[in-house]
Amino acid sequence: MTGLHRRTIPYAARAGASLSPREMPIRLSGVIKESIVDGPQLRFVVFTQGCPHHCPGCHNPETWDMGGGFMTSTSLLWKSITENPSIKGVTFSGGEPFLWGEALAEIARCAKSRGMSVMTYSGWTYEQLQKKAETEPGTKALLSSTDYLVDGPFILAERDLELLFRGSRNQRLLDVTGYPNTKAALEIERFDMSGRAVYKE
Ligand code: SF4
């Protein structure tokens, strides 16, 4: 042995080294471990429990009850997400994900450290969320760590089955990666094969 060994790079020092979430409780309705219909590429979908919006025609009314679903933790949820190395992104749906902003922001932070994209649904509009974020740290944290936001309530009279990842025409698919530095958001038309957003003209 010459004492000259190939240098081992500590895992935490490698580009994209992953993090662990701060331990926090979270109430979920359920998860889908693999989905291609809840955002670009293969995604892990988290359905939070509790929704104050009560949109007529909602597909998930079982998620409305604030005491329904089941309690779990950010660490258990993160463990489940990382079991599948093929997952390219995480989607937070509901229920209303922003009721669990702080816990989901922890998951989002870890997901991004692994190069995953983060998509979040909300019954509030982007403008309403920005206003709420002025006084709610959890809302600000989740909005800041979201890449793609589908915003606004489901409106039955505006239902359109042709829309990408949305149920009604009032809802927008937004790139909010500029938040909080840039308040404006880019509207996304579609994603290309590699998952990159293509924007509306
Ligand atoms: S915001 Fe979503 S989950 Fe909540 S009532 Fe409306 S459609 Fe249903």
PDB file of C-alpha atoms and ligand atoms in Angstrom, residues 51 53-55 58-60 63-64 94-96 122-123 152-154, ligand 1:
ATOM      1  CA  CYS A  51     -60.288  21.369   2.966  1.00  0.00           C
ATOM      2  CA  HIS A  53     -63.216  25.305   0.141  1.00  0.00           C
ATOM      3  CA  HIS A  54     -66.030  22.749  -0.318  1.00  0.00           C
ATOM      4  CA  CYS A  55     -66.243  23.209  -4.089  1.00  0.00           C
ATOM      5  CA  CYS A  58     -65.223  18.153  -5.921  1.00  0.00           C
ATOM      6  CA  HIS A  59     -63.828  14.701  -6.747  1.00  0.00           C
ATOM      7  CA  ASN A  60     -62.362  14.207  -3.267  1.00  0.00           C
ATOM      8  CA  THR A  63     -60.699  14.967   2.140  1.00  0.00           C
ATOM      9  CA  TRP A  64     -62.799  17.860   3.518  1.00  0.00           C
ATOM     10  CA  GLY A  94     -55.815  17.594  -1.305  1.00  0.00           C
ATOM     11  CA  GLY A  95     -57.681  18.561   0.535  1.00  0.00           C
ATOM     12  CA  GLU A  96     -55.941  21.893   0.834  1.00  0.00           C
ATOM     13  CA  SER A 122     -54.538  24.938  -3.890  1.00  0.00           C
ATOM     14  CA  GLY A 123     -58.128  26.105  -3.739  1.00  0.00           C
ATOM     15  CA  GLY A 152     -58.031  28.349  -7.495  1.00  0.00           C
ATOM     16  CA  PRO A 153     -61.131  26.359  -6.593  1.00  0.00           C
ATOM     17  CA  PHE A 154     -62.752  23.783  -8.856  1.00  0.00           C
TER      18      PHE A 154
HETATM   19  S1  SF4 B   1     -60.137  22.804  -3.212  1.00  0.00           S
HETATM   20 FE1  SF4 B   1     -59.936  20.790  -4.179  1.00  0.00          FE
HETATM   21  S2  SF4 B   1     -60.251  19.295  -2.528  1.00  0.00           S
HETATM   22 FE2  SF4 B   1     -60.990  21.262  -1.785  1.00  0.00          FE
HETATM   23  S3  SF4 B   1     -63.199  21.218  -2.242  1.00  0.00           S
HETATM   24 FE3  SF4 B   1     -62.166  22.250  -3.949  1.00  0.00          FE
HETATM   25  S4  SF4 B   1     -61.766  20.637  -5.451  1.00  0.00           S
HETATM   26 FE4  SF4 B   1     -62.236  19.635  -3.487  1.00  0.00          FE
END
